[in-house]
CSV table of C-alpha atoms in Angstrom, one decimal:
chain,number,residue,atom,x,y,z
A,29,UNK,CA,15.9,-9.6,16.5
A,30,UNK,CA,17.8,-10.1,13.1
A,31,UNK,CA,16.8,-6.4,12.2
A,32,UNK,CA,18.6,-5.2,15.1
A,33,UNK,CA,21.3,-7.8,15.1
A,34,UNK,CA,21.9,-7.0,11.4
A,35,UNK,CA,22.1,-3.3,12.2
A,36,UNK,CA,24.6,-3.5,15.8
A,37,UNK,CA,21.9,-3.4,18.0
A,38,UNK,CA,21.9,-5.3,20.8
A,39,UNK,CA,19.3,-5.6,23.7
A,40,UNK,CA,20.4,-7.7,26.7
A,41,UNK,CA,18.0,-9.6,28.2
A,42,UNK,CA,16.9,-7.4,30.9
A,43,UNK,CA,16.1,-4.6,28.2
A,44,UNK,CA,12.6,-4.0,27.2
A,45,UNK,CA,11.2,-1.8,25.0
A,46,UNK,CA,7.7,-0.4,24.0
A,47,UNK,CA,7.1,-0.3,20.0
A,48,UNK,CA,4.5,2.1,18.9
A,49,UNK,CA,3.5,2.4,15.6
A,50,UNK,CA,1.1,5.7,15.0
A,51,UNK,CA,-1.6,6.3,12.2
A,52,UNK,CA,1.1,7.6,9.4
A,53,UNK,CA,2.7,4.0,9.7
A,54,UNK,CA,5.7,6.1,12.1
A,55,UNK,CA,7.4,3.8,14.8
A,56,UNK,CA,8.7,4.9,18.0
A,57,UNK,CA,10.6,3.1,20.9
A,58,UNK,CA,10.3,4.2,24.6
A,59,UNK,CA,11.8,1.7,27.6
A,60,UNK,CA,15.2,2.3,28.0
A,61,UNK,CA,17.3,4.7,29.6
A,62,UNK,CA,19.4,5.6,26.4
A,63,UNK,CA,17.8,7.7,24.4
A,64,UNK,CA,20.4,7.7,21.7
A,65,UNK,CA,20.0,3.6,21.6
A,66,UNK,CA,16.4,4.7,21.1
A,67,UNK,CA,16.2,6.6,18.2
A,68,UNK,CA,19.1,4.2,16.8
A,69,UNK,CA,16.1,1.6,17.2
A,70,UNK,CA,13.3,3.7,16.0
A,71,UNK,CA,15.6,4.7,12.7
A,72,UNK,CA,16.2,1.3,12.4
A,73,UNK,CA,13.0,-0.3,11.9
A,74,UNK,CA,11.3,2.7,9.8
A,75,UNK,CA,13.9,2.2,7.6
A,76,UNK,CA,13.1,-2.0,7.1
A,77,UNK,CA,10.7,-3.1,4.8
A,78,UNK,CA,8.9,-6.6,4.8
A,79,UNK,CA,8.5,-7.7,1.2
A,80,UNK,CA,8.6,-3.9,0.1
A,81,UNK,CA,5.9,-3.4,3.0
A,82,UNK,CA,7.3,-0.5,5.7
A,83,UNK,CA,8.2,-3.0,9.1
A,84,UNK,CA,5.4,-1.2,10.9
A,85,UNK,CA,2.7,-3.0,8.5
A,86,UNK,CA,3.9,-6.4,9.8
A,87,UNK,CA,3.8,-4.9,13.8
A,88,UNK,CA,0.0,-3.3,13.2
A,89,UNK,CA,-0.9,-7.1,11.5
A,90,UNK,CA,0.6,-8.9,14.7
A,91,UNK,CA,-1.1,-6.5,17.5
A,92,UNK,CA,-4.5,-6.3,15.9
A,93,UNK,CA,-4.5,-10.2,15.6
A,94,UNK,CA,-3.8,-10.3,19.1
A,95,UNK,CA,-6.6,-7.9,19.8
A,96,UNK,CA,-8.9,-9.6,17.0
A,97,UNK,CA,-7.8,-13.0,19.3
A,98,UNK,CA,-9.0,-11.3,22.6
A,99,UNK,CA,-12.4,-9.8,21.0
A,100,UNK,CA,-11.0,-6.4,21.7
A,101,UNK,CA,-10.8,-5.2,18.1
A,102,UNK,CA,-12.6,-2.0,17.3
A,103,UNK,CA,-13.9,-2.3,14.0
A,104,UNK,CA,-15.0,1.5,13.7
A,105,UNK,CA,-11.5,2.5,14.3
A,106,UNK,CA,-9.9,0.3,11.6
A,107,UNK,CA,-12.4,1.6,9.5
A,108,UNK,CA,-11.2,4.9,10.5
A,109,UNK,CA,-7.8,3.6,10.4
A,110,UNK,CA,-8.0,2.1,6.4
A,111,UNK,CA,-10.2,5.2,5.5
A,112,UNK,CA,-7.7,8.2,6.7
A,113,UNK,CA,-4.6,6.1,4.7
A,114,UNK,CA,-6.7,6.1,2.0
A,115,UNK,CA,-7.4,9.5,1.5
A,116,UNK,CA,-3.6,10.8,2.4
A,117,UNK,CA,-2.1,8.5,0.1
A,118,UNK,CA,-3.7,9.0,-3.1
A,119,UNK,CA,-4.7,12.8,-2.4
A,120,UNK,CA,-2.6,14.3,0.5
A,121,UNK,CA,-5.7,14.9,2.8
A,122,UNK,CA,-6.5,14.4,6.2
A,123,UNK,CA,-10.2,12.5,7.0
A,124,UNK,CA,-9.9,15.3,9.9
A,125,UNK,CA,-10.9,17.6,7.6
A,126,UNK,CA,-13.2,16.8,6.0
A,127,UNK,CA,-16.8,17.7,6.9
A,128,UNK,CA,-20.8,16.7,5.5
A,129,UNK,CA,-22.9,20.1,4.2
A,130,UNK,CA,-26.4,20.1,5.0
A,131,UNK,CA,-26.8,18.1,1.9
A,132,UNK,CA,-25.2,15.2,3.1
A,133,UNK,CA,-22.0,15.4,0.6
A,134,UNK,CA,-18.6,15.6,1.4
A,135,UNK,CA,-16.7,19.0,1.4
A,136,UNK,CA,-13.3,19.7,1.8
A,137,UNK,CA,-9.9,18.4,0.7
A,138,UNK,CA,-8.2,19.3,-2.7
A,139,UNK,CA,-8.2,18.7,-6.5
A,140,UNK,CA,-7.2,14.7,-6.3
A,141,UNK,CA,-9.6,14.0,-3.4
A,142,UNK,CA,-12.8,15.0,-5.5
A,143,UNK,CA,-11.3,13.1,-8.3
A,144,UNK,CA,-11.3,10.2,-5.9
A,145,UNK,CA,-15.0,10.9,-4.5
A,146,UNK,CA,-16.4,11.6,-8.3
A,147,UNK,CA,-14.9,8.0,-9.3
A,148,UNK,CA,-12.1,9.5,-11.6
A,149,UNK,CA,-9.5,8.4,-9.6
A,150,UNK,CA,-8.5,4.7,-8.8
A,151,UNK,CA,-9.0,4.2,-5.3
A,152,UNK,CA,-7.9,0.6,-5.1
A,153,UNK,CA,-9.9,-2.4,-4.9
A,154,UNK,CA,-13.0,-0.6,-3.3
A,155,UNK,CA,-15.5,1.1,-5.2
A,156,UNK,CA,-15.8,4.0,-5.5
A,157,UNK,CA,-20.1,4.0,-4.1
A,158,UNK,CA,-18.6,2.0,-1.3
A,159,UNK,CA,-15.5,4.3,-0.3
A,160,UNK,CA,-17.6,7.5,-0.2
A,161,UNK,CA,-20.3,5.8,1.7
A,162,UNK,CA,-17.9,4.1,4.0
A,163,UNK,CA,-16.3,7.4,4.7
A,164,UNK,CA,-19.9,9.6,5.0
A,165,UNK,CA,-20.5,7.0,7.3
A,166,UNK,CA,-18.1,8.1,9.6
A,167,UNK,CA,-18.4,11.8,9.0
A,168,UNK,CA,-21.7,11.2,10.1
A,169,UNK,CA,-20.6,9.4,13.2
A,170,UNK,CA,-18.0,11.7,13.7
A,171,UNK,CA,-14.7,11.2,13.4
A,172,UNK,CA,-13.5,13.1,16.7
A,173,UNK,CA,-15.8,9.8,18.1
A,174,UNK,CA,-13.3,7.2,17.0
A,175,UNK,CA,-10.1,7.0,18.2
A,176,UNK,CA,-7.2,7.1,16.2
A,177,UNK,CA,-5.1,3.9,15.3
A,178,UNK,CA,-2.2,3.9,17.7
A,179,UNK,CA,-0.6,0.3,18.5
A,180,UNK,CA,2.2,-0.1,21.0
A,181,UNK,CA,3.6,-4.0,21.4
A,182,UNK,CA,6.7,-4.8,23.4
A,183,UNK,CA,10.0,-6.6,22.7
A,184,UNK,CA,12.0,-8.3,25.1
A,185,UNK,CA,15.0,-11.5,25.3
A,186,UNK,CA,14.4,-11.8,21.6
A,187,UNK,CA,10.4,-11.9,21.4
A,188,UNK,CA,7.4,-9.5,20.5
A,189,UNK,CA,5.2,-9.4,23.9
A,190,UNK,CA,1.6,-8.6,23.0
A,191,UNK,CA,0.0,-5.6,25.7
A,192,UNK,CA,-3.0,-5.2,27.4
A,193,UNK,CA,-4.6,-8.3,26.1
A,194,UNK,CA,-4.9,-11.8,27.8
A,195,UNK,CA,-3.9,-14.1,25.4
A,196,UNK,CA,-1.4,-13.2,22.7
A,197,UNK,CA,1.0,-14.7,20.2
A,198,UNK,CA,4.2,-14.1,22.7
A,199,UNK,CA,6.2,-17.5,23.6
A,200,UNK,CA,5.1,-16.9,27.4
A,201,UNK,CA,1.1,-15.4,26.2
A,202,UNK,CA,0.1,-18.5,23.8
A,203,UNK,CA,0.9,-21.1,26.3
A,204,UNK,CA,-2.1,-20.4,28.6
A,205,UNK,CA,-4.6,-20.2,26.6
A,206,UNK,CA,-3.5,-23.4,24.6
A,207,UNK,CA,-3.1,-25.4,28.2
A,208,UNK,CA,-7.1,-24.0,28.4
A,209,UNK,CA,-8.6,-24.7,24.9
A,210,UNK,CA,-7.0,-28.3,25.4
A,211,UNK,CA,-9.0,-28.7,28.5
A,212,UNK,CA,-12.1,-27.2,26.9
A,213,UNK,CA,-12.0,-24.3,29.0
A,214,UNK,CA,-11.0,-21.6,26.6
A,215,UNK,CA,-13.9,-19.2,26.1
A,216,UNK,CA,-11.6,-18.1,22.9
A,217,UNK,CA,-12.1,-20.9,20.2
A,218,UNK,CA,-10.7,-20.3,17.1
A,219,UNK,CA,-7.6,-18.0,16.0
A,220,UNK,CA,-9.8,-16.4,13.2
């Protein structure tokens, strides 16, 4: 709400819009009939950072919490998910393609992606063992079998709606299932 209000954009109440936030951390609105107000929206929040974090980290965070709360979290396609940002940010590559010889090692890719499989590039806080067995794994699954990270959430009246789950951390979503763990109905216990 302040990132819109802070940058003219105002919703009335009746307005809702779709946020989608795609694999390359890119956000896109759908909803309205405007499609100017739209890409004002979309321009908007791909241009806010959280704590020098792109706005769409902070949207991914809230709908997979909401999907981690619902037991519908797919952990093979976050690991897809973690794995392909990975790989494009510290080489330029897409997991896609990337392929296992009959050896079992990884071909493909450029200069700075073997220097990130042969452990002379930093990957991060992973190892390097554990990054190129983590992403053999799912060359070995196949990465056409997982689906791509793609999170859509809604905002309406002031408030991020969570989608296609039955509990979620909306002002109208939490309520319910609340009123049920206080009865000791809830079959979801915990927030973690």
């Amino acid at each position: 709400s302040n990132v819109l209000k802070d940058n003219n954009i105002n919703l009335s109440p009746d307005e809702k819009i779709s946020i989608s936030v795609d694999r390359d951390l890119n956000i896109s609105v759908s909803g309205l009939n405007d499609s100017q107000k739209e890409k004002s929206i979309e321009d908007t929040l791909n241009n806010h950072s959280v704590s020098g974090r792109k706005y769409a980290w902070a949207l991914l965070e809230q709908v997979n919490g909401a999907k981690r709360f619902n037991g519908l979290e797919d952990p093979l396609e976050e690991e897809k998910y973690i794995l392909y940002d990975q790989v494009k940010n510290k080489s330029g590559v897409d997991i896609n393609d990337l392929k296992l010889d009959k050896n079992g090692e990884i071909i493909g890719g450029n200069e700075a992606f073997q220097k990130l499989i042969n452990g002379s590039a930093y990957i991060g806080l992973q190892s390097t063992k554990s990054f190129v067995s983590d992403l053999k794994k799912l060359l070995t699954y196949g990465i056409d079998n997982v689906n791509d990270m793609n999170r859509t959430i809604d905002f309406q009246n002031n408030e991020l709606i969570d989608k296609d789950v039955q509990y979620g951390f909306g002002k109208d979503q939490l309520q319910p299932w609340f009123d049920s763990f206080m009865k000791g109905k809830s079959t979801i216990d915990t927030f973690f």
